[in-house]
PDB file of C-alpha atoms in Angstrom:
ATOM      1  CA  MET A   1     -16.989 -60.210  24.856  1.00  0.00           C
ATOM      2  CA  MET A   2     -17.151 -56.436  24.499  1.00  0.00           C
ATOM      3  CA  LYS A   3     -20.322 -54.561  23.611  1.00  0.00           C
ATOM      4  CA  GLU A   4     -20.172 -50.964  22.393  1.00  0.00           C
ATOM      5  CA  LYS A   5     -22.942 -48.441  22.014  1.00  0.00           C
ATOM      6  CA  ILE A   6     -22.961 -44.878  20.714  1.00  0.00           C
ATOM      7  CA  ILE A   7     -25.846 -42.619  21.671  1.00  0.00           C
ATOM      8  CA  VAL A   8     -26.326 -39.368  19.760  1.00  0.00           C
ATOM      9  CA  LEU A   9     -28.878 -37.068  21.358  1.00  0.00           C
ATOM     10  CA  GLY A  10     -30.881 -34.460  19.531  1.00  0.00           C
ATOM     11  CA  GLU A  11     -32.759 -34.152  16.305  1.00  0.00           C
ATOM     12  CA  ASN A  12     -31.393 -33.667  12.793  1.00  0.00           C
ATOM     13  CA  LEU A  13     -28.692 -31.171  13.767  1.00  0.00           C
ATOM     14  CA  LEU A  14     -25.665 -30.492  11.583  1.00  0.00           C
ATOM     15  CA  GLY A  15     -26.526 -33.212   9.077  1.00  0.00           C
ATOM     16  CA  GLY A  16     -27.704 -35.932  11.439  1.00  0.00           C
ATOM     17  CA  PRO A  17     -26.213 -38.295  14.005  1.00  0.00           C
ATOM     18  CA  MET A  18     -23.512 -39.855  11.818  1.00  0.00           C
ATOM     19  CA  ALA A  19     -22.213 -36.481  10.667  1.00  0.00           C
ATOM     20  CA  ARG A  20     -22.151 -35.248  14.257  1.00  0.00           C
ATOM     21  CA  THR A  21     -20.365 -38.357  15.505  1.00  0.00           C
ATOM     22  CA  THR A  22     -17.693 -38.171  12.800  1.00  0.00           C
ATOM     23  CA  GLY A  23     -17.277 -34.397  12.847  1.00  0.00           C
ATOM     24  CA  TYR A  24     -17.066 -34.016  16.615  1.00  0.00           C
ATOM     25  CA  THR A  25     -14.504 -36.807  16.887  1.00  0.00           C
ATOM     26  CA  ALA A  26     -12.368 -35.254  14.149  1.00  0.00           C
ATOM     27  CA  THR A  27     -12.449 -31.796  15.752  1.00  0.00           C
ATOM     28  CA  ALA A  28     -11.681 -33.341  19.157  1.00  0.00           C
ATOM     29  CA  ALA A  29      -8.530 -34.858  17.631  1.00  0.00           C
ATOM     30  CA  VAL A  30      -7.487 -31.463  16.255  1.00  0.00           C
ATOM     31  CA  TRP A  31      -8.096 -29.771  19.633  1.00  0.00           C
ATOM     32  CA  MET A  32      -6.141 -32.526  21.368  1.00  0.00           C
ATOM     33  CA  LEU A  33      -3.136 -31.626  19.194  1.00  0.00           C
ATOM     34  CA  ILE A  34      -3.634 -27.859  19.592  1.00  0.00           C
ATOM     35  CA  GLU A  35      -3.744 -28.198  23.384  1.00  0.00           C
ATOM     36  CA  GLY A  36      -0.577 -30.325  23.358  1.00  0.00           C
ATOM     37  CA  LEU A  37      -2.191 -33.417  24.875  1.00  0.00           C
ATOM     38  CA  TYR A  38      -0.613 -35.701  22.266  1.00  0.00           C
ATOM     39  CA  THR A  39       2.851 -34.859  20.971  1.00  0.00           C
ATOM     40  CA  GLU A  40       4.127 -38.072  19.375  1.00  0.00           C
ATOM     41  CA  PRO A  41       5.369 -37.444  15.815  1.00  0.00           C
ATOM     42  CA  GLY A  42       3.868 -39.163  12.781  1.00  0.00           C
ATOM     43  CA  ILE A  43       0.544 -40.827  12.119  1.00  0.00           C
ATOM     44  CA  ALA A  44      -1.481 -41.483  15.271  1.00  0.00           C
ATOM     45  CA  PRO A  45      -4.017 -44.306  14.993  1.00  0.00           C
ATOM     46  CA  PRO A  46      -6.464 -44.631  17.913  1.00  0.00           C
ATOM     47  CA  GLU A  47      -4.466 -47.549  19.333  1.00  0.00           C
ATOM     48  CA  LEU A  48      -1.495 -45.252  19.983  1.00  0.00           C
ATOM     49  CA  ILE A  49      -3.572 -42.402  21.404  1.00  0.00           C
ATOM     50  CA  GLY A  50      -5.307 -44.892  23.724  1.00  0.00           C
ATOM     51  CA  ARG A  51      -1.979 -45.769  25.374  1.00  0.00           C
ATOM     52  CA  HIS A  52      -1.944 -42.353  27.055  1.00  0.00           C
ATOM     53  CA  ASN A  53      -4.617 -41.536  29.646  1.00  0.00           C
ATOM     54  CA  GLU A  54      -4.941 -37.780  29.156  1.00  0.00           C
ATOM     55  CA  PRO A  55      -5.469 -37.729  25.364  1.00  0.00           C
ATOM     56  CA  CYS A  56      -7.744 -40.771  25.562  1.00  0.00           C
ATOM     57  CA  ASP A  57      -9.905 -39.142  28.260  1.00  0.00           C
ATOM     58  CA  PHE A  58     -10.022 -35.942  26.198  1.00  0.00           C
ATOM     59  CA  MET A  59     -11.179 -37.841  23.088  1.00  0.00           C
ATOM     60  CA  ILE A  60     -14.030 -39.373  25.086  1.00  0.00           C
ATOM     61  CA  ARG A  61     -14.969 -36.202  26.992  1.00  0.00           C
ATOM     62  CA  ARG A  62     -14.987 -33.743  24.074  1.00  0.00           C
ATOM     63  CA  PRO A  63     -17.806 -35.376  22.041  1.00  0.00           C
ATOM     64  CA  ARG A  64     -19.742 -36.012  25.282  1.00  0.00           C
ATOM     65  CA  GLU A  65     -19.765 -32.239  25.863  1.00  0.00           C
ATOM     66  CA  ARG A  66     -21.644 -32.046  22.551  1.00  0.00           C
ATOM     67  CA  ARG A  67     -24.148 -34.752  23.562  1.00  0.00           C
ATOM     68  CA  VAL A  68     -22.440 -37.652  21.746  1.00  0.00           C
ATOM     69  CA  ILE A  69     -22.153 -40.363  24.385  1.00  0.00           C
ATOM     70  CA  CYS A  70     -19.967 -43.439  23.835  1.00  0.00           C
ATOM     71  CA  GLU A  71     -20.403 -46.310  26.240  1.00  0.00           C
ATOM     72  CA  GLU A  72     -18.470 -49.546  26.539  1.00  0.00           C
ATOM     73  CA  GLU A  73     -19.478 -52.649  28.436  1.00  0.00           C
ATOM     74  CA  VAL A  74     -17.084 -55.552  28.978  1.00  0.00           C
ATOM     75  CA  ILE A  75     -18.764 -58.909  29.460  1.00  0.00           C
ATOM     76  CA  GLY A  76     -16.809 -61.909  30.695  1.00  0.00           C
ATOM     77  CA  GLY A  77     -13.298 -60.493  30.506  1.00  0.00           C
ATOM     78  CA  SER A  78     -11.268 -57.392  29.982  1.00  0.00           C
ATOM     79  CA  PRO A  79     -10.672 -55.286  26.861  1.00  0.00           C
ATOM     80  CA  ILE A  80      -7.462 -55.857  24.948  1.00  0.00           C
ATOM     81  CA  LEU A  81      -5.175 -52.845  25.256  1.00  0.00           C
TER      82      LEU A  81
END
């Protein structure tokens, strides 16, 4: 079983926690493309980005730099990749 938790720190900044979570993730994806970390052509769902370590790490690190912290805990097994 996998348990996920998203922690958004700070008060009502930039429209609130949900807006920050969505907006920061979207801009992280754009910066990932600008910096050339993901170069596969076509539509890129998260499952495809997650197959590559560098873009996946970037997508986790970028929101964290803006105080959006995503944590994952695996209980009793391993995540499906």
